[in-house]
XYZ file of N, CA and C in Angstrom:
519
model
N -47.733 4.818 -10.156
C -47.519 4.605 -10.433
C -46.138 4.786 -9.519
N -45.709 3.689 -8.459
C -43.984 3.965 -7.486
C -43.023 3.889 -8.182
N -42.157 4.459 -7.741
C -41.551 5.001 -8.609
C -40.088 4.141 -6.960
N -38.970 3.452 -7.622
C -37.918 3.595 -6.589
C -36.218 3.362 -6.952
N -35.843 4.993 -6.119
C -34.228 5.297 -6.458
C -33.639 3.925 -6.166
N -32.829 4.280 -7.845
C -31.240 3.213 -7.701
C -30.915 4.217 -7.604
N -29.180 3.296 -8.047
C -28.342 3.725 -7.828
C -27.322 5.142 -9.531
N -26.892 5.601 -9.433
C -26.313 6.503 -9.964
C -25.301 5.373 -10.698
N -25.687 5.349 -12.224
C -24.037 5.245 -12.873
C -22.967 5.764 -13.182
N -22.848 6.525 -12.658
C -21.470 7.663 -12.306
C -21.212 6.627 -10.818
N -19.784 6.222 -10.327
C -19.897 6.155 -9.207
C -17.744 5.895 -9.649
N -17.441 5.539 -8.800
C -15.775 5.212 -8.866
C -15.347 3.826 -9.569
N -14.258 3.728 -9.604
C -13.901 2.707 -9.898
C -14.011 1.634 -9.888
N -13.667 1.568 -8.054
C -13.511 0.662 -7.640
C -15.100 -0.394 -7.493
N -16.206 0.555 -7.653
C -17.781 -0.203 -7.493
C -18.827 -0.401 -8.982
N -19.111 -1.589 -8.481
C -19.543 -1.944 -9.712
C -21.186 -1.862 -9.559
N -21.968 -1.233 -10.449
C -23.259 -1.656 -10.713
C -24.243 -2.619 -10.930
N -25.233 -2.975 -10.888
C -26.024 -3.959 -11.343
C -26.533 -3.264 -12.572
N -26.953 -3.843 -13.271
C -27.417 -3.092 -14.669
C -29.110 -2.976 -14.414
N -29.935 -2.778 -13.025
C -30.806 -2.126 -12.703
C -30.129 -1.207 -12.092
N -29.753 -1.635 -11.761
C -29.040 0.383 -10.906
C -29.454 -0.199 -9.758
N -29.981 -1.287 -9.423
C -30.454 -1.498 -7.430
C -29.780 -1.969 -6.600
N -27.825 -3.023 -6.972
C -26.674 -3.064 -6.404
C -25.904 -3.327 -6.559
N -25.336 -2.475 -5.647
C -23.393 -2.118 -5.854
C -22.915 -2.389 -5.331
N -21.708 -3.256 -5.455
C -20.471 -4.362 -4.999
C -19.516 -3.279 -5.178
N -17.808 -3.935 -3.959
C -16.893 -3.087 -4.099
C -16.311 -4.131 -5.070
N -15.100 -3.814 -6.170
C -14.189 -4.482 -7.168
C -13.357 -4.793 -6.875
N -12.704 -5.284 -6.167
C -11.482 -5.466 -5.707
C -10.349 -5.529 -6.670
N -10.727 -6.183 -7.909
C -9.388 -5.754 -8.474
C -8.715 -3.970 -9.095
N -9.375 -3.494 -8.071
C -8.028 -1.518 -8.681
C -8.295 -1.697 -7.075
N -8.146 -2.715 -5.950
C -7.616 -2.257 -4.634
C -7.117 -3.008 -4.325
N -6.157 -2.962 -2.987
C -4.909 -3.448 -2.471
C -3.975 -4.006 -3.153
N -3.252 -3.381 -3.204
C -1.932 -3.042 -4.069
C -0.644 -3.044 -2.867
N -0.032 -4.750 -2.479
C 0.735 -4.599 -1.421
C 2.469 -5.161 -2.155
N 3.276 -3.816 -1.449
C 4.324 -4.208 -2.029
C 5.776 -3.875 -0.894
N 7.140 -4.483 -0.536
C 7.713 -4.489 -0.569
C 9.487 -3.091 -0.311
N 9.401 -2.936 1.083
C 11.193 -2.233 0.512
C 12.079 -3.209 -0.104
N 12.742 -3.323 -0.928
C 13.537 -4.563 -1.569
C 14.618 -5.306 -1.113
N 14.679 -4.323 0.214
C 15.941 -4.587 0.775
C 15.274 -3.833 2.506
N 15.837 -4.896 3.530
C 15.645 -4.578 5.404
C 15.978 -3.320 5.240
N 15.408 -2.501 6.092
C 15.409 -1.162 7.076
C 16.388 -1.297 7.976
N 18.158 -0.674 7.872
C 18.362 -0.992 8.396
C 18.856 0.115 10.027
N 18.664 -0.037 11.239
C 18.974 0.949 11.790
C 20.213 1.881 11.413
N 21.087 1.670 10.546
C 21.863 2.591 10.186
C 22.046 3.293 9.532
N 21.277 3.170 8.903
C 19.575 4.289 7.361
C 19.693 5.125 7.906
N 20.047 5.430 7.255
C 19.466 7.359 7.401
C 17.353 6.913 7.155
N 16.784 8.034 7.616
C 15.631 8.009 7.588
C 15.200 7.557 5.968
N 13.916 6.419 5.521
C 13.649 6.462 4.108
C 12.493 7.199 3.738
N 12.498 8.128 2.930
C 11.978 8.476 2.251
C 10.453 8.499 1.669
N 9.664 8.710 1.544
C 8.516 7.629 0.618
C 7.442 9.297 -0.361
N 7.352 8.755 -1.066
C 6.095 10.228 -1.238
C 5.149 9.501 -1.946
N 4.177 10.144 -1.752
C 2.648 9.354 -2.718
C 1.903 11.135 -2.723
N 1.454 10.595 -4.389
C 1.079 11.534 -5.229
C -0.055 10.815 -6.125
N -1.042 11.685 -5.827
C -2.694 11.254 -5.903
C -3.362 11.555 -5.157
N -5.049 10.166 -5.278
C -5.642 10.146 -4.218
C -5.988 9.083 -4.132
N -5.838 8.437 -2.794
C -5.391 7.584 -2.224
C -5.553 7.114 -0.468
N -5.337 5.566 -0.463
C -5.562 5.235 0.806
C -4.336 4.513 1.219
N -3.147 4.970 1.849
C -2.196 3.980 2.003
C -1.795 3.512 3.308
N -1.617 2.263 3.723
C -0.940 1.857 5.126
C 0.306 1.667 4.932
N 1.160 2.142 5.785
C 2.703 1.966 5.950
C 2.948 1.056 6.930
N 3.677 0.482 6.744
C 3.367 -1.093 8.231
C 5.547 -1.599 7.945
N 5.433 -2.433 8.550
C 6.823 -3.322 8.403
C 6.625 -4.533 9.316
N 7.796 -5.800 8.350
C 6.995 -6.697 8.696
C 8.347 -7.234 8.651
N 8.906 -8.770 9.414
C 9.773 -9.562 9.762
C 10.037 -11.090 9.189
N 9.147 -10.971 8.054
C 9.640 -12.139 7.261
C 9.372 -11.652 6.021
N 10.829 -11.730 5.575
C 11.222 -12.150 4.200
C 9.768 -12.003 3.478
N 10.486 -10.784 2.116
C 9.389 -10.792 1.073
C 9.743 -12.333 0.421
N 11.157 -12.781 -0.378
C 11.709 -13.673 -0.636
C 10.752 -15.644 -0.471
N 9.919 -15.176 0.662
C 9.666 -16.425 1.446
C 8.134 -16.719 0.960
N 7.800 -15.634 0.489
C 6.291 -15.856 0.087
C 5.799 -16.210 -1.348
N 5.216 -17.135 -1.674
C 4.553 -18.296 -2.848
C 3.931 -17.622 -3.852
N 3.885 -16.410 -4.007
C 2.389 -15.724 -4.588
C 2.007 -14.893 -4.283
N 0.742 -14.211 -5.221
C 0.673 -12.888 -3.956
C -0.657 -13.506 -2.876
N -1.385 -14.310 -2.882
C -1.607 -14.543 -2.095
C -1.086 -14.960 -0.576
N -0.701 -15.482 -0.401
C 0.157 -15.645 0.458
C 1.130 -14.238 1.379
N 1.309 -12.939 -0.109
C 1.073 -11.625 0.299
C 0.608 -10.792 1.055
N -0.722 -11.376 0.193
C -2.319 -11.280 1.266
C -2.569 -11.116 2.691
N -2.143 -12.746 2.665
C -2.677 -13.012 3.927
C -1.536 -12.406 5.291
N -0.321 -12.506 4.658
C 0.490 -11.883 5.780
C 0.053 -10.594 5.906
N -0.253 -9.329 4.969
C -1.098 -7.949 5.115
C -1.637 -8.206 6.576
N -2.578 -9.286 6.224
C -4.005 -9.854 7.092
C -3.706 -10.674 8.635
N -2.368 -10.216 8.692
C -1.966 -11.645 9.889
C -1.068 -10.597 10.843
N -0.835 -11.032 12.014
C 0.438 -10.721 13.225
C 0.955 -10.450 12.533
N 1.571 -10.538 11.367
C 3.269 -10.556 10.701
C 3.647 -9.317 10.244
N 1.962 -8.439 10.067
C 2.281 -7.173 9.798
C 1.644 -5.858 10.499
N 2.689 -5.021 10.839
C 2.557 -4.323 12.102
C 2.417 -3.286 11.182
N 0.987 -2.516 11.302
C 1.060 -1.094 10.059
C 0.951 0.049 11.627
N 2.093 0.780 11.313
C 2.516 2.108 11.590
C 1.916 2.970 11.419
N 1.423 3.818 9.992
C 0.709 4.863 9.430
C -0.248 4.175 8.647
N -1.450 5.601 8.348
C -2.448 4.901 7.546
C -2.454 6.255 6.809
N -2.699 6.447 5.928
C -2.275 8.172 4.884
C -3.400 8.013 3.505
N -4.525 9.289 4.222
C -5.086 9.337 2.749
C -5.578 10.576 2.055
N -4.924 10.475 1.123
C -4.626 12.375 0.425
C -5.367 11.939 -0.714
N -5.757 13.661 -0.994
C -6.754 13.502 -2.123
C -6.081 14.628 -2.811
N -5.612 14.364 -3.970
C -5.058 14.962 -5.255
C -4.173 16.298 -5.013
N -3.050 15.320 -4.360
C -2.196 15.787 -3.726
C -0.501 14.977 -3.216
N -0.016 15.512 -2.912
C 1.181 14.889 -2.653
C 1.523 15.020 -1.277
N 2.482 14.138 -0.956
C 2.611 14.551 0.864
C 4.341 12.995 0.883
N 4.388 13.663 1.640
C 6.007 12.661 2.093
C 5.894 12.208 3.360
N 6.307 10.590 3.634
C 6.559 9.576 4.272
C 8.019 9.401 4.772
N 7.902 9.343 5.750
C 9.819 8.791 6.131
C 9.355 8.048 7.226
N 10.209 6.735 7.167
C 10.499 5.714 8.105
C 11.476 5.530 8.326
N 12.155 5.167 10.003
C 13.193 4.673 10.542
C 13.436 4.230 11.335
N 14.014 2.535 11.115
C 14.315 1.744 12.378
C 15.487 2.777 13.290
N 14.749 2.388 14.266
C 15.775 2.657 15.317
C 16.572 1.610 16.438
N 16.175 0.667 15.719
C 16.790 -0.706 16.346
C 15.255 -1.983 17.275
N 15.207 -0.491 18.121
C 14.010 -1.898 18.647
C 12.469 -1.215 18.141
N 12.480 -0.181 16.969
C 11.889 0.350 16.862
C 11.030 0.773 15.534
N 10.092 0.605 14.935
C 10.771 1.729 13.594
C 9.785 2.711 13.534
N 9.939 3.896 13.238
C 9.057 4.501 13.678
C 8.713 5.457 12.065
N 7.181 6.427 12.678
C 7.374 7.415 10.916
C 6.751 8.157 11.445
N 7.696 9.500 11.346
C 6.727 10.983 12.019
C 5.817 11.322 10.736
N 4.598 11.860 11.355
C 4.158 12.483 10.369
C 3.274 13.785 10.845
N 3.192 14.722 10.302
C 2.761 15.915 11.096
C 3.250 16.403 12.195
N 2.777 16.934 13.173
C 3.056 16.730 14.684
C 2.928 15.765 15.611
N 2.824 14.449 14.960
C 2.990 12.644 15.210
C 3.751 12.260 15.128
N 4.485 10.786 15.421
C 5.732 9.939 15.245
C 4.610 9.041 15.814
N 4.579 8.242 14.722
C 3.813 6.668 15.018
C 4.772 5.722 14.904
N 4.700 4.775 15.290
C 5.708 3.434 15.563
C 5.477 2.307 16.032
N 6.311 1.132 15.308
C 5.744 -0.112 16.078
C 7.163 -0.616 16.577
N 6.798 -1.736 17.654
C 7.819 -2.117 18.299
C 8.267 -3.592 17.357
N 9.654 -3.772 16.754
C 10.531 -4.877 16.266
C 11.265 -5.533 17.031
N 11.203 -6.663 16.858
C 12.384 -7.779 17.306
C 13.643 -7.408 16.986
N 14.922 -6.481 17.637
C 16.064 -6.422 16.824
C 17.290 -7.167 16.381
N 17.031 -8.513 16.306
C 18.095 -9.342 16.277
C 17.259 -10.064 14.639
N 16.179 -9.746 14.435
C 15.641 -9.661 13.129
C 14.979 -8.345 11.486
N 15.566 -8.873 10.779
C 15.035 -8.345 9.880
C 14.070 -7.527 9.747
N 14.027 -5.751 9.345
C 12.213 -6.079 9.343
C 12.439 -5.366 7.108
N 11.188 -5.840 6.833
C 11.105 -4.882 5.639
C 10.079 -3.747 6.058
N 9.918 -2.569 5.501
C 9.224 -1.858 4.871
C 7.550 -2.636 4.168
N 6.598 -2.703 4.802
C 5.298 -2.941 3.906
C 4.679 -1.568 3.193
N 3.221 -1.350 2.439
C 2.923 -0.611 1.734
C 1.881 -1.347 0.938
N 0.320 -0.775 1.116
C -0.895 -1.258 0.954
C -1.583 -0.241 0.413
N -1.769 -0.024 -1.057
C -2.564 0.719 -1.635
C -4.249 0.370 -1.138
N -4.680 0.272 -0.582
C -5.661 0.008 -0.423
C -7.053 0.769 -1.529
N -6.715 1.896 -2.400
C -7.988 1.603 -3.167
C -7.265 3.248 -3.891
N -7.328 3.664 -4.947
C -7.082 4.649 -5.580
C -6.184 5.257 -7.094
N -6.140 6.553 -7.493
C -5.262 6.514 -8.145
C -3.747 7.478 -8.062
N -3.723 7.129 -6.850
C -1.556 8.127 -6.660
C -0.562 6.806 -6.667
N 0.185 7.508 -7.043
C 1.956 6.944 -7.302
C 2.410 6.684 -6.019
N 3.359 5.657 -5.492
C 4.088 5.582 -4.393
C 5.331 5.459 -4.560
N 6.205 6.540 -4.860
C 8.005 6.596 -5.098
C 8.507 6.384 -4.278
N 9.515 5.809 -3.665
C 10.744 5.796 -2.699
C 12.605 6.358 -3.102
N 12.784 6.863 -2.692
C 13.935 7.378 -3.074
C 14.963 6.484 -3.499
N 15.663 6.475 -4.384
C 17.349 5.558 -4.783
C 18.072 6.075 -3.614
N 19.327 5.122 -3.553
C 18.832 4.587 -4.070
C 18.036 3.064 -3.580
N 17.138 3.178 -2.944
C 16.381 2.457 -2.284
C 15.247 1.864 -3.763
N 14.801 1.158 -3.275
C 13.507 0.553 -4.619
C 12.880 -0.664 -3.941
N 11.717 -0.530 -4.528
C 10.814 -2.170 -4.041
C 11.153 -3.606 -4.660
N 11.177 -4.535 -3.910
C 11.026 -5.755 -3.921
C 9.771 -6.375 -5.375
N 10.747 -6.790 -5.919
C 10.029 -7.590 -7.487
C 9.089 -8.530 -6.438
N 8.384 -8.870 -5.061
C 7.955 -9.888 -4.427
C 6.226 -8.674 -4.401
N 5.413 -9.080 -4.998
C 4.102 -8.157 -4.572
C 3.364 -8.826 -4.890
N 1.863 -7.641 -3.760
C 0.431 -8.774 -3.847
C 0.077 -8.820 -5.103
N -1.468 -8.856 -5.387
C -2.122 -8.890 -6.750
C -2.113 -6.946 -7.337
N -2.611 -6.324 -8.196
C -3.116 -5.594 -8.166
C -1.693 -4.432 -8.458
N -0.104 -4.795 -8.030
C 0.564 -3.706 -7.993
C 1.454 -3.819 -9.086
N 1.826 -2.785 -9.828
C 2.608 -2.697 -11.545
C 3.699 -1.122 -10.299
N 4.627 -1.251 -11.472
C 6.240 -0.315 -11.479
C 5.734 0.266 -12.793
N 6.169 1.438 -12.700
C 6.070 2.058 -13.588
C 7.834 1.929 -13.518
N 8.362 1.914 -14.735
C 10.179 1.204 -16.040
C 9.995 0.041 -15.056
N 11.444 0.462 -15.032
C 12.160 -1.047 -14.995
C 13.015 -0.954 -13.199
N 13.086 0.142 -12.886
C 14.186 0.083 -12.001
C 12.855 0.080 -10.473
N 12.148 0.034 -10.411
C 10.676 0.219 -9.031
C 11.305 0.632 -8.367
N 11.422 2.277 -8.024
C 11.349 3.015 -7.651
C 9.633 3.939 -7.787
N 8.531 3.375 -8.500
C 7.132 3.778 -8.795
C 6.512 2.801 -8.545
N 5.821 2.880 -7.900
C 4.536 1.935 -8.010
C 3.062 2.803 -7.890
N 2.329 2.150 -7.884
C 0.837 1.805 -8.104
C 0.199 0.957 -8.797
N -1.242 1.426 -8.244
C -2.248 0.106 -8.638
C -3.334 -0.057 -10.633
N -2.553 -1.550 -10.583
C -2.673 -1.876 -12.430
C -4.083 -1.479 -11.918
N -5.094 -0.993 -13.133
C -5.897 -0.541 -13.552
C -6.464 -1.650 -15.184
N -7.429 -2.587 -14.327
C -7.922 -3.366 -15.565
C -8.869 -2.508 -16.811
N -8.588 -3.020 -17.515
C -9.693 -2.303 -19.220
C -10.313 -3.723 -19.415
């Protein structure tokens, strides 16, 4: 009797295993939460401090397209996938907390992380907003007050409380 190996029923929340356990697929309902800073980052502002706590894979970037211009989550996702969104930093954490700093220097936005500084050039004559994409995971993302996150988001984002200082991926039941 020939025995075929299938996938284990034990898997991450972003993976769906077929009934016979021979096919695995990514479940995007638990991924790709995109959100923005509520206000543009100004060169006169101090460094913006963001805290990531839990396990996740996150892109930190900027856009010079105002979040208010988007009509629905699909347009937010298209922005993230386009050249109108520049990724500065890619953070991966597993069961820990970390801090990320972002600062507009006028002609570029930088994010020091560890012993490196990442950055992207911007048009200094246009406003620039922070973009965060939680690719997957169960982490929360906090922005220091008085800053907060914008009400315009992509799919799969929820805010804790009404202050819009903490965001995470939605978990569908």
